[in-house]
C-alpha cells in the first residue's frame, strides 16, 4: 500500500527540485547571490501585500 504525500510536502519537494536544477552548475558565490536575490524578491512581495492589507491613512 502506497502512502500518499501531503500536498505541502509535495510542494516543498517540487521547490527543492526547481532550485536544485537552477543552481546545480553554480559556484558557492553564485548560489549565495541567487538566494539573496530570491530573498529580496520575497521581502518586496511581502511589503506589497502588507501595503494592500494595511493601506496608509488618507489625509484630508
C-alpha positions in Angstrom: 0.0 0.0 0.0 1.4 3.4 -1.1 1.1 6.2 1.4 0.2 9.5 -0.4 2.2 12.6 0.3 0.7 15.6 2.0 0.2 18.5 -0.5 2.6 20.7 1.5 5.4 18.1 1.3 4.8 17.7 -2.5 5.1 21.5 -3.0 8.3 21.6 -0.9 9.9 18.8 -2.9 8.9 20.4 -6.2 10.5 23.7 -5.0 13.7 21.9 -3.9 13.9 20.2 -7.3 13.4 23.5 -9.1 16.0 25.3 -7.1 18.5 22.4 -7.5 18.1 22.5 -11.3 18.5 26.2 -11.4 21.7 26.2 -9.2 23.4 22.9 -9.9 26.1 24.4 -12.1 26.8 27.5 -9.9 29.7 28.2 -7.6 29.1 28.8 -3.9 29.2 32.6 -4.5 26.7 32.4 -7.4 24.3 30.2 -5.2 24.6 32.7 -2.4 23.8 35.6 -4.8 20.9 33.6 -6.2 19.4 33.1 -2.7 20.0 36.7 -1.7 18.1 37.9 -4.8 15.3 35.4 -4.1 15.1 36.7 -0.5 15.0 40.3 -1.7 12.1 39.5 -4.1 10.3 37.7 -1.2 10.7 40.7 1.0 9.4 43.1 -1.7 6.4 40.9 -2.3 5.6 40.7 1.4 5.8 44.6 1.6 3.4 44.9 -1.3 0.9 42.5 0.3 1.2 44.3 3.7 0.5 47.6 2.0 -2.6 46.2 0.4 -3.9 44.8 3.7 -3.0 47.9 5.7 -3.2 51.0 3.4 -1.8 54.2 4.7 -4.4 56.6 6.2 -5.6 59.3 3.8 -5.2 62.8 5.0 -8.0 65.3 4.1 
